[in-house]
CSV table of C-alpha atoms in Angstrom, one decimal:
chain,number,residue,atom,x,y,z
A,1,GLU,CA,-2.7,19.6,-6.6
A,2,THR,CA,-1.4,18.8,-3.6
A,3,GLY,CA,-0.4,15.0,-2.7
A,4,VAL,CA,-0.5,13.3,0.4
A,5,THR,CA,1.6,14.3,3.1
A,6,GLN,CA,2.8,12.8,6.7
A,7,SER,CA,4.0,14.0,9.7
A,8,PRO,CA,6.4,13.5,11.3
A,9,THR,CA,9.2,11.3,8.8
A,10,HIS,CA,10.9,9.7,11.9
A,11,LEU,CA,9.9,8.9,15.4
A,12,ILE,CA,11.6,7.3,18.1
A,13,LYS,CA,9.6,6.3,21.1
A,14,THR,CA,9.9,3.9,24.2
A,15,ARG,CA,7.7,0.9,25.0
A,16,GLY,CA,4.5,1.7,26.7
A,17,GLN,CA,4.3,5.5,25.2
A,18,GLN,CA,1.5,6.7,23.2
A,19,VAL,CA,2.4,8.5,19.6
A,20,THR,CA,0.2,10.6,17.1
A,21,LEU,CA,0.6,10.5,13.5
A,22,ARG,CA,-0.7,12.8,11.2
A,23,CYS,CA,-1.9,12.6,7.4
A,24,SER,CA,-3.0,15.1,5.1
A,25,SER,CA,-5.1,13.9,2.5
A,26,GLN,CA,-4.8,14.7,-1.5
A,27,SER,CA,-7.0,17.9,-2.1
A,28,GLY,CA,-10.7,16.7,-2.7
A,29,HIS,CA,-10.1,13.1,-1.3
A,30,ASN,CA,-12.6,12.2,1.2
A,31,THR,CA,-11.5,8.8,2.5
A,32,VAL,CA,-8.2,8.2,4.3
A,33,SER,CA,-6.8,4.7,5.0
A,34,TRP,CA,-4.0,3.8,7.2
A,35,TYR,CA,-1.3,1.0,6.9
A,36,GLN,CA,1.5,-0.5,8.7
A,37,GLN,CA,4.5,-1.8,7.0
A,38,ALA,CA,6.6,-3.6,8.9
A,39,LEU,CA,10.4,-4.0,7.6
A,40,GLY,CA,10.4,-6.2,4.8
A,41,GLN,CA,6.8,-7.2,4.6
A,42,GLY,CA,3.9,-5.7,2.6
A,43,PRO,CA,1.4,-2.9,3.9
A,44,GLN,CA,-1.2,-4.2,6.4
A,45,PHE,CA,-4.7,-2.6,6.4
A,46,ILE,CA,-5.3,-0.8,9.8
A,47,PHE,CA,-8.1,1.0,9.3
A,48,GLN,CA,-10.3,3.6,7.0
A,49,TYR,CA,-12.0,6.6,7.6
A,50,TYR,CA,-14.7,8.2,5.6
A,51,ARG,CA,-16.8,11.2,6.5
A,52,GLU,CA,-14.8,11.2,10.1
A,53,GLU,CA,-16.5,7.9,10.8
A,54,GLU,CA,-14.4,4.5,10.7
A,55,ASN,CA,-15.2,2.5,7.9
A,56,GLY,CA,-13.5,-0.6,8.2
A,57,ARG,CA,-10.6,-2.2,10.2
A,58,GLY,CA,-8.1,-4.6,10.0
A,59,ASN,CA,-6.6,-7.2,12.6
A,60,PHE,CA,-5.4,-4.5,14.8
A,61,PRO,CA,-6.0,-4.2,18.4
A,62,PRO,CA,-8.1,-1.3,19.9
A,63,ARG,CA,-5.1,0.3,21.2
A,64,PHE,CA,-4.9,1.8,17.5
A,65,SER,CA,-7.2,4.4,16.9
A,66,GLY,CA,-7.9,7.3,14.6
A,67,LEU,CA,-9.7,10.5,13.8
A,68,GLN,CA,-10.6,12.3,10.6
A,69,PHE,CA,-11.4,16.0,10.7
A,70,PRO,CA,-13.9,18.0,8.7
A,71,ASN,CA,-10.9,18.9,6.4
A,72,TYR,CA,-10.5,15.1,5.7
A,73,SER,CA,-7.0,15.0,7.4
A,74,SER,CA,-6.3,12.2,9.9
A,75,GLU,CA,-4.6,11.2,12.6
A,76,LEU,CA,-3.4,7.6,13.9
A,77,ASN,CA,-3.1,7.1,17.4
A,78,VAL,CA,-1.3,4.1,19.1
A,79,ASN,CA,-1.2,3.7,23.0
A,80,ALA,CA,0.9,1.1,25.1
A,81,LEU,CA,3.3,1.3,22.2
A,82,GLU,CA,5.0,-2.6,21.9
A,83,LEU,CA,8.5,-3.2,20.2
A,84,ASP,CA,6.4,-4.6,17.4
A,85,ASP,CA,4.8,-1.5,16.5
A,86,SER,CA,8.0,-0.3,14.8
A,87,ALA,CA,7.2,0.1,11.3
A,88,LEU,CA,6.7,2.5,8.5
A,89,TYR,CA,3.2,3.9,8.6
A,90,LEU,CA,1.6,4.8,5.3
A,91,CYS,CA,-1.6,6.9,4.9
A,92,ALA,CA,-3.7,6.8,1.8
A,93,SER,CA,-6.3,9.0,0.6
A,94,SER,CA,-8.9,8.3,-1.9
A,95,LEU,CA,-12.2,9.5,-3.3
A,96,SER,CA,-15.3,7.4,-1.8
A,97,GLY,CA,-16.1,4.6,-4.5
A,98,GLN,CA,-12.7,5.1,-6.4
A,99,GLU,CA,-10.3,2.2,-6.2
A,100,THR,CA,-7.2,4.2,-6.7
A,101,GLN,CA,-5.6,5.4,-3.5
A,102,TYR,CA,-2.7,8.1,-3.3
A,103,PHE,CA,-0.1,7.1,-0.8
A,104,GLY,CA,1.8,9.7,1.6
A,105,PRO,CA,5.9,8.9,2.2
A,106,GLY,CA,5.3,7.4,5.3
A,107,THR,CA,6.0,8.0,9.1
A,108,ARG,CA,9.0,5.5,10.2
A,109,LEU,CA,8.2,4.7,13.9
A,110,LEU,CA,10.9,3.1,16.1
A,111,VAL,CA,9.8,1.8,19.4
A,112,LEU,CA,12.9,1.0,21.9
B,1,ALA,CA,-11.3,-13.6,2.4
B,2,GLN,CA,-8.9,-11.9,0.0
B,3,SER,CA,-5.4,-12.8,-0.2
B,4,VAL,CA,-2.0,-11.9,-2.5
B,5,THR,CA,0.9,-14.2,-3.1
B,6,GLN,CA,3.9,-13.1,-4.8
B,7,LEU,CA,6.1,-15.6,-5.9
B,8,GLY,CA,9.8,-14.8,-5.2
B,9,SER,CA,10.8,-12.2,-2.7
B,10,HIS,CA,14.1,-11.2,-4.9
B,11,VAL,CA,14.2,-11.4,-8.4
B,12,SER,CA,17.3,-10.4,-10.4
B,13,VAL,CA,17.4,-9.8,-14.0
B,14,SER,CA,20.4,-8.2,-16.4
B,15,GLU,CA,19.4,-4.5,-17.6
B,16,GLY,CA,17.9,-5.0,-21.1
B,17,ALA,CA,16.3,-8.2,-20.1
B,18,LEU,CA,12.8,-9.3,-19.7
B,19,VAL,CA,11.3,-8.4,-16.4
B,20,LEU,CA,8.6,-10.5,-14.9
B,21,LEU,CA,7.0,-10.7,-11.4
B,22,ARG,CA,4.7,-13.1,-10.4
B,23,CYS,CA,1.3,-12.3,-8.7
B,24,ASN,CA,-1.5,-14.9,-7.5
B,25,TYR,CA,-4.5,-13.5,-5.9
B,26,SER,CA,-7.7,-14.9,-3.9
B,27,SER,CA,-11.0,-13.0,-3.7
B,28,SER,CA,-14.6,-14.3,-3.6
B,29,VAL,CA,-15.8,-11.1,-5.5
B,30,PRO,CA,-14.5,-10.0,-8.8
B,31,PRO,CA,-11.2,-8.5,-7.9
B,32,TYR,CA,-9.7,-5.0,-8.1
B,33,LEU,CA,-5.9,-5.6,-8.8
B,34,PHE,CA,-3.2,-3.3,-8.6
B,35,TRP,CA,0.9,-3.1,-8.9
B,36,TYR,CA,2.4,-0.7,-6.8
B,37,VAL,CA,6.4,0.0,-6.5
B,38,GLN,CA,8.2,1.4,-3.5
B,39,TYR,CA,11.5,2.9,-3.7
B,40,PRO,CA,14.0,3.1,-0.6
B,41,ASN,CA,12.7,5.3,2.2
B,42,GLN,CA,9.4,6.7,0.1
B,43,GLY,CA,6.0,5.7,0.1
B,44,LEU,CA,3.9,3.7,-2.6
B,45,GLN,CA,3.7,4.6,-6.2
B,46,LEU,CA,0.7,3.0,-8.5
B,47,LEU,CA,1.9,1.5,-11.4
B,48,LEU,CA,-0.9,0.2,-12.8
B,49,LYS,CA,-4.6,-1.3,-12.1
B,50,TYR,CA,-7.1,-3.6,-13.4
B,51,THR,CA,-10.9,-2.8,-12.4
B,52,THR,CA,-12.9,-4.4,-15.4
B,53,GLY,CA,-12.6,-4.6,-19.1
B,54,ALA,CA,-9.4,-5.2,-20.9
B,55,THR,CA,-7.7,-7.8,-19.3
B,56,LEU,CA,-4.1,-6.6,-20.3
B,57,VAL,CA,-3.3,-3.4,-18.6
B,58,LYS,CA,-0.6,-0.7,-19.7
B,59,GLY,CA,0.9,1.1,-16.5
B,60,ILE,CA,3.6,3.8,-16.4
B,61,ASN,CA,7.4,3.4,-17.1
B,62,GLY,CA,6.6,0.6,-19.5
B,63,PHE,CA,5.2,-2.2,-17.0
B,64,GLU,CA,2.3,-3.7,-18.2
B,65,ALA,CA,0.1,-6.8,-16.3
B,66,GLU,CA,-2.3,-9.1,-17.3
B,67,PHE,CA,-5.5,-9.9,-15.7
B,68,LYS,CA,-6.0,-14.0,-15.8
B,69,LYS,CA,-9.2,-15.1,-14.1
B,70,SER,CA,-8.6,-18.9,-14.9
B,71,GLU,CA,-5.2,-18.9,-13.1
B,72,THR,CA,-6.3,-16.1,-10.5
B,73,SER,CA,-2.8,-14.3,-11.7
B,74,PHE,CA,-1.5,-10.6,-12.2
B,75,HIS,CA,1.7,-11.0,-13.2
B,76,LEU,CA,4.0,-7.7,-14.0
B,77,THR,CA,6.1,-7.7,-17.1
B,78,LYS,CA,8.4,-5.2,-18.5
B,79,PRO,CA,10.3,-6.2,-21.9
B,80,SER,CA,13.6,-4.3,-21.1
B,81,ALA,CA,15.0,-3.6,-17.5
B,82,HIS,CA,16.3,-0.3,-16.9
B,83,MET,CA,18.6,0.4,-13.8
B,84,SER,CA,15.8,2.7,-12.4
B,85,ASP,CA,13.5,-0.2,-12.2
B,86,ALA,CA,15.6,-1.6,-9.0
B,87,ALA,CA,13.0,-1.1,-6.1
B,88,GLU,CA,10.3,-3.0,-4.2
B,89,TYR,CA,6.9,-4.2,-6.2
B,90,PHE,CA,3.5,-5.0,-4.4
B,91,CYS,CA,0.8,-6.7,-5.6
B,92,ALA,CA,-2.4,-5.9,-4.4
B,93,VAL,CA,-6.1,-7.0,-4.2
B,94,SER,CA,-9.2,-5.1,-3.1
B,95,GLU,CA,-13.0,-5.3,-3.0
B,96,SER,CA,-14.9,-2.6,-5.3
B,97,GLY,CA,-14.7,0.7,-4.3
B,98,GLY,CA,-10.8,0.4,-3.2
B,99,PHE,CA,-11.8,-0.6,0.4
B,100,LYS,CA,-9.5,-2.8,2.5
B,101,THR,CA,-6.3,-3.1,0.3
B,102,ILE,CA,-4.5,-6.5,0.6
B,103,PHE,CA,-1.1,-6.4,-0.1
B,104,GLY,CA,1.6,-9.1,-0.8
B,105,ALA,CA,4.8,-9.2,0.9
B,106,GLY,CA,6.5,-7.6,-2.1
B,107,THR,CA,9.2,-8.8,-4.4
B,108,ARG,CA,12.5,-6.9,-4.6
B,109,LEU,CA,13.7,-6.4,-8.0
B,110,PHE,CA,17.6,-6.2,-8.5
B,111,VAL,CA,18.9,-4.8,-11.9
B,112,LYS,CA,22.6,-5.8,-12.9
B,113,ALA,CA,24.5,-3.9,-15.5
């Protein structure tokens, strides 16, 4: 059974640029959630995707967007990067209706 | 709205001593409660979870937690700390089905030799 994988592991961007982060869900999982974890803080829920549709969103602006593909993998896109977007971005997969999420190792984004 | 408060951003214990990490939650619906551990430069690993049923939940690595509805608490304990337990611990709450999990700010556990 393959776990949740994320790419890239690290990324450096400059303010105003756009970034795409990728996540492959655990085999058989149809739901993907994205979280932002700023340094020294707990993860903050960005949004969740189920069957290629956004299934709920946290308190993040529209410049944070996502996609889920038929194979349940997912992308997180962030436009017009700001310095405060520097964080660890975590992807978690689960089966719809199941409470347990399995987290990937994260992508660490640094915005200069 | 749901929320989680972890008391103490840092906890230090001696190896072999009791570990107690405190978590209080707020939820308008019966909560699902979780404890996760995060080692440096890694993602989150589930330690244990409470959904329904028995209020004392046992997890991996000797950890356990007790759901106390009257106190809205879900404190994490381990009878004897090991050096390998040094990590960041997060308490989390979600609605049924695991939707929109809300995390606490985390507690960093230090274990002294």
